[in-house]
Every structure is written in structure tokens, then in C-alpha cells.
CSV table of C-alpha atoms in Angstrom, one decimal:
chain,number,residue,atom,x,y,z
A,788,MET,CA,65.5,79.3,119.0
A,789,ARG,CA,66.6,76.7,116.5
A,790,PRO,CA,68.3,73.5,117.7
A,791,PHE,CA,72.0,73.8,117.7
A,792,GLU,CA,72.4,70.8,115.5
A,793,GLU,CA,70.6,72.7,112.7
A,794,VAL,CA,73.0,75.6,113.1
A,795,VAL,CA,76.0,73.3,112.8
A,796,ALA,CA,74.5,71.6,109.7
A,797,GLU,CA,73.7,74.9,108.0
A,798,HIS,CA,77.0,76.8,108.8
A,799,GLY,CA,79.5,74.0,109.4
A,800,ALA,CA,80.9,73.9,105.9
A,801,THR,CA,81.4,77.7,105.8
A,802,VAL,CA,83.1,77.7,109.2
A,803,LEU,CA,85.4,74.9,108.1
A,804,ARG,CA,86.4,76.8,104.9
A,805,VAL,CA,87.1,79.9,107.0
A,806,CYS,CA,89.2,78.0,109.5
A,807,ARG,CA,91.1,76.4,106.6
A,808,ALA,CA,91.8,79.7,105.0
A,809,VAL,CA,93.0,81.2,108.3
A,810,VAL,CA,95.1,78.4,109.8
A,811,GLY,CA,95.6,76.0,106.9
A,812,PRO,CA,94.3,72.5,106.3
A,813,VAL,CA,96.3,70.8,109.1
A,814,ASP,CA,94.7,72.8,111.9
A,815,ALA,CA,91.4,73.7,110.4
A,816,GLU,CA,89.4,70.8,111.9
A,817,ASP,CA,90.7,71.6,115.4
A,818,ALA,CA,89.7,75.2,114.9
A,819,TRP,CA,86.3,74.1,113.6
A,820,SER,CA,85.8,71.8,116.6
A,821,GLU,CA,86.8,74.5,119.1
A,822,THR,CA,84.5,77.0,117.3
A,823,PHE,CA,81.5,74.8,117.7
A,824,LEU,CA,82.4,73.8,121.3
A,825,SER,CA,82.6,77.5,122.2
A,826,ALA,CA,79.4,78.3,120.2
A,827,LEU,CA,77.5,75.5,122.0
A,828,ARG,CA,78.3,77.0,125.4
A,829,ALA,CA,77.2,80.5,124.3
A,830,TYR,CA,74.3,79.6,122.0
A,831,PRO,CA,71.5,79.8,124.7
A,832,GLN,CA,72.4,83.4,125.4
A,833,LEU,CA,72.5,84.4,121.7
A,834,PRO,CA,69.9,87.1,120.9
A,835,GLY,CA,67.1,85.9,118.6
A,836,ASP,CA,67.9,88.6,115.9
A,837,ALA,CA,71.7,87.8,115.8
A,838,ASN,CA,73.4,87.1,112.6
A,839,VAL,CA,74.4,83.5,113.4
A,840,GLU,CA,76.9,83.1,110.6
A,841,ALA,CA,78.7,86.3,111.5
A,842,TRP,CA,78.7,85.2,115.2
A,843,LEU,CA,80.2,81.8,114.2
A,844,VAL,CA,82.8,83.3,112.0
A,845,THR,CA,83.8,85.6,114.8
A,846,ILE,CA,84.2,82.6,117.1
A,847,ALA,CA,86.1,80.7,114.3
A,848,HIS,CA,88.4,83.7,113.9
A,849,ARG,CA,89.3,83.7,117.6
A,850,ARG,CA,89.7,80.0,117.9
A,851,ALA,CA,91.8,79.9,114.7
A,852,LEU,CA,94.1,82.6,116.1
A,853,ASP,CA,94.4,80.7,119.4
A,854,ILE,CA,95.4,77.5,117.5
A,855,GLY,CA,97.8,79.3,115.3
A,856,ARG,CA,99.5,80.9,118.3
A,857,ALA,CA,99.6,77.6,120.2
A,858,ARG,CA,101.1,75.9,117.1
A,859,SER,CA,103.8,78.5,116.7
A,860,ARG,CA,104.9,78.0,120.4
A,861,ARG,CA,105.6,74.3,120.2
A,862,PRO,CA,107.6,72.3,117.8
A,863,THR,CA,106.2,69.1,116.4
A,864,PRO,CA,108.9,66.8,115.2
A,865,THR,CA,107.9,64.2,112.6
A,866,PRO,CA,109.9,61.4,111.1
A,867,SER,CA,108.9,62.5,107.6
A,868,MET,CA,106.7,65.1,105.9
A,869,PRO,CA,103.9,64.1,103.6
A,870,ASP,CA,104.2,65.3,100.0
A,871,ARG,CA,100.8,67.1,100.2
A,872,PRO,CA,98.0,67.5,102.7
A,873,SER,CA,95.3,64.9,102.4
A,874,PRO,CA,92.3,66.0,100.2
A,875,ARG,CA,89.2,67.2,102.0
A,876,ALA,CA,85.6,67.0,101.1
A,877,ASP,CA,85.7,70.8,100.5
A,878,PRO,CA,85.3,71.6,96.7
A,879,ALA,CA,88.3,74.0,97.0
A,880,SER,CA,90.5,71.0,97.8
A,881,ARG,CA,90.4,70.2,94.1
A,882,ASP,CA,93.0,73.0,93.7
A,883,PRO,CA,95.5,72.7,96.6
A,884,ASP,CA,97.7,75.2,94.8
A,885,LEU,CA,95.1,77.9,95.4
A,886,TRP,CA,95.1,77.1,99.1
A,887,ASP,CA,98.9,77.2,99.1
A,888,THR,CA,98.8,80.6,97.4
A,889,LEU,CA,96.1,81.9,99.8
A,890,ALA,CA,98.4,80.9,102.7
A,891,ARG,CA,101.1,83.2,101.3
A,892,LEU,CA,99.0,86.3,101.6
A,893,PRO,CA,99.6,88.7,104.6
A,894,ALA,CA,97.4,87.7,107.6
A,895,LYS,CA,94.9,90.6,107.3
A,896,GLN,CA,94.5,90.1,103.6
A,897,ARG,CA,94.1,86.4,104.0
A,898,GLN,CA,91.5,86.8,106.7
A,899,ALA,CA,89.6,89.5,104.9
A,900,VAL,CA,89.4,87.4,101.8
A,901,ALA,CA,88.3,84.4,103.8
A,902,TYR,CA,85.7,86.2,105.8
A,903,HIS,CA,84.2,88.1,102.8
A,904,HIS,CA,84.6,85.7,99.8
A,905,ILE,CA,84.3,82.4,101.6
A,906,ALA,CA,82.0,83.2,104.5
A,907,GLY,CA,80.2,86.0,102.8
A,908,LEU,CA,80.4,88.5,105.7
A,909,PRO,CA,79.8,92.2,105.2
A,910,PHE,CA,82.8,94.5,105.6
A,911,THR,CA,81.3,96.0,108.8
A,912,GLU,CA,81.5,92.5,110.5
A,913,ILE,CA,85.0,91.9,109.0
A,914,ALA,CA,86.2,95.2,110.4
A,915,LYS,CA,85.1,94.1,113.9
A,916,LEU,CA,87.0,90.9,113.5
A,917,LEU,CA,90.2,92.5,112.2
A,918,GLY,CA,90.1,95.5,114.5
A,919,ASN,CA,89.9,98.1,111.8
A,920,SER,CA,87.4,100.1,109.8
A,921,PRO,CA,85.0,98.8,107.1
A,922,ASP,CA,87.0,100.7,104.5
A,923,ALA,CA,90.3,99.1,105.7
A,924,ALA,CA,88.6,95.7,105.6
A,925,ARG,CA,87.3,96.3,102.1
A,926,ARG,CA,90.8,97.4,101.0
A,927,ALA,CA,92.5,94.4,102.7
A,928,ALA,CA,90.1,92.1,100.8
A,929,ALA,CA,90.6,93.9,97.5
A,930,ASP,CA,94.4,93.9,98.0
A,931,GLY,CA,94.2,90.2,99.0
A,932,ILE,CA,92.3,89.2,95.8
A,933,LYS,CA,94.7,91.2,93.6
A,934,THR,CA,97.7,89.6,95.2
A,935,LEU,CA,96.1,86.2,95.1
A,936,ARG,CA,95.4,86.5,91.4
A,937,LYS,CA,99.0,87.7,90.7
A,938,LEU,CA,100.6,84.9,92.8
A,939,TYR,CA,98.3,82.2,91.5
A,940,ARG,CA,99.0,83.2,87.9
A,941,GLU,CA,102.7,83.2,88.5
A,942,ASP,CA,102.5,79.8,90.2
A,943,GLN,CA,100.5,78.3,87.3
A,944,SER,CA,102.9,79.6,84.7
A,945,ARG,CA,105.8,77.7,86.2
């Protein structure tokens, strides 16, 4: 079995992008950290033929949902709001409007888009994450991309 550090180095950026797409840029790093803490504990029992990236995205999905639920349960007062989130090293941060538009998609569409187009997971794996069929996952991703294009074009024309 490969050292866990190699797994983090190889898949860390993808997992961060997925977390960012699911919970937004503010909570993405927390979700990323929680993902790899959980993965570290379970890694020794991972079968040798497992799809490590799909396994990590599954964990990221669950951690991101946990963080999103926790955030929605507690208010966080702040004296002032920043104008924009701080830029990340992620290439997609060059277009924060795209991330804002992605956040406006319905949850299943946003997750399907993130898992398929950002993480590169097959629809059979996405279906397991979303609790639906591969056809429903494919439809959610297609609808998400269609809606994303429409909303993004509208936003850019303003």
C-alpha cells in the first residue's frame, strides 16, 4: 500500500475543489482537513484494488455535508463582511463569479457537477454518493451544466 502522504499529494487538489464546490470557499479547507483525517484513520483497511479518488470524494462528500449542516445550525456574527472571499491557489479562483454561480445551483446538481466535472468520478460512483441511480446522476450533472451556463451567461451580460 502506498504511503498516505503520496495519496494526499496526488488527490489533495481534487478533493479541495470538490469541497469548495459543495460547501463554498469559506468552509472548503475545513471539509478538506476533515476528509483527510477520516481517510487517514480508514486507509489501512482500504482494499488494494479500491478506487482511491472515488473513496476520497465519498469521504469529502460526507464531511462537506456535515460541515454544511453544522454551519446552518449556528450563527456566526461578524463586525463586517469582506467584499469577496480571498483568492485561492486553485486555478478556478481566477473566476470567482463562476464559483458564485455554481453555488446557486440546486444541491444535487451542484454536487453532480462537482463530482463528475471536477473530480472526474463516473456516474455509478456519483449515484452512490447522491443516493440515486446512475441515470439520475447523469441527468443532474447535465441539468447542472445547462443551468450553470445559462446563469453564468446572464451574470456576465449584466
